[in-house]
PDB file of C-alpha atoms in Angstrom:
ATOM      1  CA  UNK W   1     -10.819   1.315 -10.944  1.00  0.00           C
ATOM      2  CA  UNK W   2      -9.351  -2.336  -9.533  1.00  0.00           C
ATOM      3  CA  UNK W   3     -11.815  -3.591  -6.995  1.00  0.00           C
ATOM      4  CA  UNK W   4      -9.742  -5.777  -4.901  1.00  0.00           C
ATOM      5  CA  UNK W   5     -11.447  -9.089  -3.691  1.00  0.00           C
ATOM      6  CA  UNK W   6     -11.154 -10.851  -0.037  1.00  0.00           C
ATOM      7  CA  UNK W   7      -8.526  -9.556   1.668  1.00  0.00           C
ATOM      8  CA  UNK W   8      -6.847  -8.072  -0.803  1.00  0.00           C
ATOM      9  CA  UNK W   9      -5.787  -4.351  -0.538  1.00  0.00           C
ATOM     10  CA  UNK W  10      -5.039  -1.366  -3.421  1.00  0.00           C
ATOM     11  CA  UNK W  11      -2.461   0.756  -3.110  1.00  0.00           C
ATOM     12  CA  UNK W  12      -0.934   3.902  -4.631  1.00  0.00           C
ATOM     13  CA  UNK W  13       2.957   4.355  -3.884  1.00  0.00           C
ATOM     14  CA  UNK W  14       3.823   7.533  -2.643  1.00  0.00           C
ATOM     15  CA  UNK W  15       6.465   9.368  -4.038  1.00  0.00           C
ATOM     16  CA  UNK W  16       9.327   9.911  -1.657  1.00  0.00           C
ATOM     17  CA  UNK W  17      10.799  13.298  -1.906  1.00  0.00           C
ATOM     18  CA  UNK W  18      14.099  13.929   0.376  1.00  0.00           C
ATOM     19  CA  UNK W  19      14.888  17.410   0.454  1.00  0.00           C
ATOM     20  CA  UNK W  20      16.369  19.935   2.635  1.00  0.00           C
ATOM     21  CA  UNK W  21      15.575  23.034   3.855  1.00  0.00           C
ATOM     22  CA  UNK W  22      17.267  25.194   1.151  1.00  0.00           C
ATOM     23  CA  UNK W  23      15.437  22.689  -1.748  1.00  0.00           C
ATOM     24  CA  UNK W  24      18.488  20.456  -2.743  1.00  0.00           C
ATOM     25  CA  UNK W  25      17.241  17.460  -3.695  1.00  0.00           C
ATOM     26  CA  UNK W  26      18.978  14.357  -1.853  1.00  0.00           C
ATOM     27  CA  UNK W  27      19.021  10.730  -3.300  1.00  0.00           C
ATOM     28  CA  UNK W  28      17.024   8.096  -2.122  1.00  0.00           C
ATOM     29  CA  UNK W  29      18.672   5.195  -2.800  1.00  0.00           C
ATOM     30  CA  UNK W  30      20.222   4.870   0.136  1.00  0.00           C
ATOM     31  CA  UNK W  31      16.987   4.266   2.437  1.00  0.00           C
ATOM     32  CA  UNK W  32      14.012   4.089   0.841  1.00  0.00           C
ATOM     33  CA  UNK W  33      10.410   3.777   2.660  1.00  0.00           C
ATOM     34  CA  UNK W  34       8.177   1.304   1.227  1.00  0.00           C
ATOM     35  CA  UNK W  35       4.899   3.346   1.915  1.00  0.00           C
ATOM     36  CA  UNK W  36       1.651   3.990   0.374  1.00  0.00           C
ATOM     37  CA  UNK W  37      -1.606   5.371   0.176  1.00  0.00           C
ATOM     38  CA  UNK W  38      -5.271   2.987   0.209  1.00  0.00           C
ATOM     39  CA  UNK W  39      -7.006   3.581  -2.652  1.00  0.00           C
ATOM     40  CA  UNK W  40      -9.537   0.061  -2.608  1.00  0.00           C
ATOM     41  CA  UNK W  41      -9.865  -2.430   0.159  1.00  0.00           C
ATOM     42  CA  UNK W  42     -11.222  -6.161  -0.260  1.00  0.00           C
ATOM     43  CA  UNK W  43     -14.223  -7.231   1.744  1.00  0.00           C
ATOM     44  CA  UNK W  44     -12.200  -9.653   3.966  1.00  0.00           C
ATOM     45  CA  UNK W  45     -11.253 -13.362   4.609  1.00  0.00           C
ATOM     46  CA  UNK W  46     -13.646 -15.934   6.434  1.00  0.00           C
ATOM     47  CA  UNK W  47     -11.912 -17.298   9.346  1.00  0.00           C
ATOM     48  CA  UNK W  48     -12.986 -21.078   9.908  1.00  0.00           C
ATOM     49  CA  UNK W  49     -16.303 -20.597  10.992  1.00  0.00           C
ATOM     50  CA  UNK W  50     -17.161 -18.609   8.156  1.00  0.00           C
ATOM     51  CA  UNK W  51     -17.425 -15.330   9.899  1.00  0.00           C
ATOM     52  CA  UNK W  52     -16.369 -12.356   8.001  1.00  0.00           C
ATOM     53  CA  UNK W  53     -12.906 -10.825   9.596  1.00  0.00           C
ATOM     54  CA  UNK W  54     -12.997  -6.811   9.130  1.00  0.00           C
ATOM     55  CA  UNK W  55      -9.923  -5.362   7.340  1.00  0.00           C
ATOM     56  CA  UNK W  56      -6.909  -3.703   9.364  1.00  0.00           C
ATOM     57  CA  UNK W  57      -7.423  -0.469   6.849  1.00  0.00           C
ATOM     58  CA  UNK W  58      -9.186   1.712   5.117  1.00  0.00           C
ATOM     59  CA  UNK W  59      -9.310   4.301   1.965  1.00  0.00           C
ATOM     60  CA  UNK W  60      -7.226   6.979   2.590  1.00  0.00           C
ATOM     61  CA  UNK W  61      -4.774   5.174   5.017  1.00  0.00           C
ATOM     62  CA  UNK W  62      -1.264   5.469   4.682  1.00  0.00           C
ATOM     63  CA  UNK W  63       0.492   2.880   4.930  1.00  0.00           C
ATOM     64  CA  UNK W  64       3.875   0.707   5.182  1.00  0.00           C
ATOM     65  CA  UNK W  65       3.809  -2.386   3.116  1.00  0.00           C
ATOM     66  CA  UNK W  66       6.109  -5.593   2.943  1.00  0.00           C
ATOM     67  CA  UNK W  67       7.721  -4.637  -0.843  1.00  0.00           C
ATOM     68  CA  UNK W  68       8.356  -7.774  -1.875  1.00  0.00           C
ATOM     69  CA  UNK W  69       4.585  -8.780  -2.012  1.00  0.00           C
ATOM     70  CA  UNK W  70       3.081  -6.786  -3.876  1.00  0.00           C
ATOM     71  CA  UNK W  71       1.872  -7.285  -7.386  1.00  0.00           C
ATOM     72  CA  UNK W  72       2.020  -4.327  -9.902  1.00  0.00           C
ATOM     73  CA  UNK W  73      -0.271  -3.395 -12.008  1.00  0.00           C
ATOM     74  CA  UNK W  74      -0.593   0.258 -14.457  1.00  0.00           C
ATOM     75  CA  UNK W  75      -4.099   0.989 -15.293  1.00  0.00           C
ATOM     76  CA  UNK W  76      -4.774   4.468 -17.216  1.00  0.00           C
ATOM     77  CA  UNK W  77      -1.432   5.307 -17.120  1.00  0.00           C
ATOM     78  CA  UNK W  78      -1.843   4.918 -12.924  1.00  0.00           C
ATOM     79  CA  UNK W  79       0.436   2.531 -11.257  1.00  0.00           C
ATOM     80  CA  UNK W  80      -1.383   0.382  -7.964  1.00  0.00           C
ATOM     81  CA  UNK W  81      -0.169  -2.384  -5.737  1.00  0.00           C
ATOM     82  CA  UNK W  82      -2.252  -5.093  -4.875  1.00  0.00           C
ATOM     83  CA  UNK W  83      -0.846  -6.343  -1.539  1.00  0.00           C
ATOM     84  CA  UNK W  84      -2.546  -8.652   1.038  1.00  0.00           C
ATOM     85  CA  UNK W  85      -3.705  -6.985   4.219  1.00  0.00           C
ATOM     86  CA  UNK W  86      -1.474  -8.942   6.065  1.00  0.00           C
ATOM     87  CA  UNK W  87       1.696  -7.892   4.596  1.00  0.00           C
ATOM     88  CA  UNK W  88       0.881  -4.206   5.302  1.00  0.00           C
ATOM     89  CA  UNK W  89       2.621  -3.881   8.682  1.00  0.00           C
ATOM     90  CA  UNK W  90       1.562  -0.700   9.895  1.00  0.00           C
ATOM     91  CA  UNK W  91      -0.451   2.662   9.334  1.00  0.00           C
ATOM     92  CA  UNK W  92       1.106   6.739   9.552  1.00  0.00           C
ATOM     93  CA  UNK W  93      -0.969   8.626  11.289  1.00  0.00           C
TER      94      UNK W  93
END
């Protein structure tokens, strides 16, 4: 498993599936949600005093995530984001 470090966050891409009612698959190039599931979260950053600043989210959040900052990495046959936690822009509850 990738244990991220300071504010760092792991994440597992969901897999978007449009379909409708009666099971036809629709494409999703057209608008595609950049979301994702926590799977490791750093420790957190120091702000200038030195205190420790909590992290926005937790395992098991879902979350959407600024795409273009993520890093990529396949472990196991797995593939996980690393993203920092302040490029993830908001949780699905």
């Amino acid at each position: 498993m990738i244990k991220p470090l300071n504010d760092n966050v792991v994440l597992k891409k969901e897999k978007v599936v449009n379909e409708t009612a009666s099971g036809i698959i629709l494409s999703n190039k057209e608008k595609e949600t950049e979301y994702a599931t926590v799977v490791a979260v750093g420790s957190g950053s120091k702000d200038e005093k030195g205190n420790l600043v909590p992290m926005d989210v937790k395992v098991g959040d879902k979350v959407i995530y600024r795409s273009y900052s993520t890093t990529s990495v396949k472990i196991d046959d797995e593939e996980y984001l690393i993203v920092a936690n302040k490029d993830i822009l908001a949780t699905i509850e």
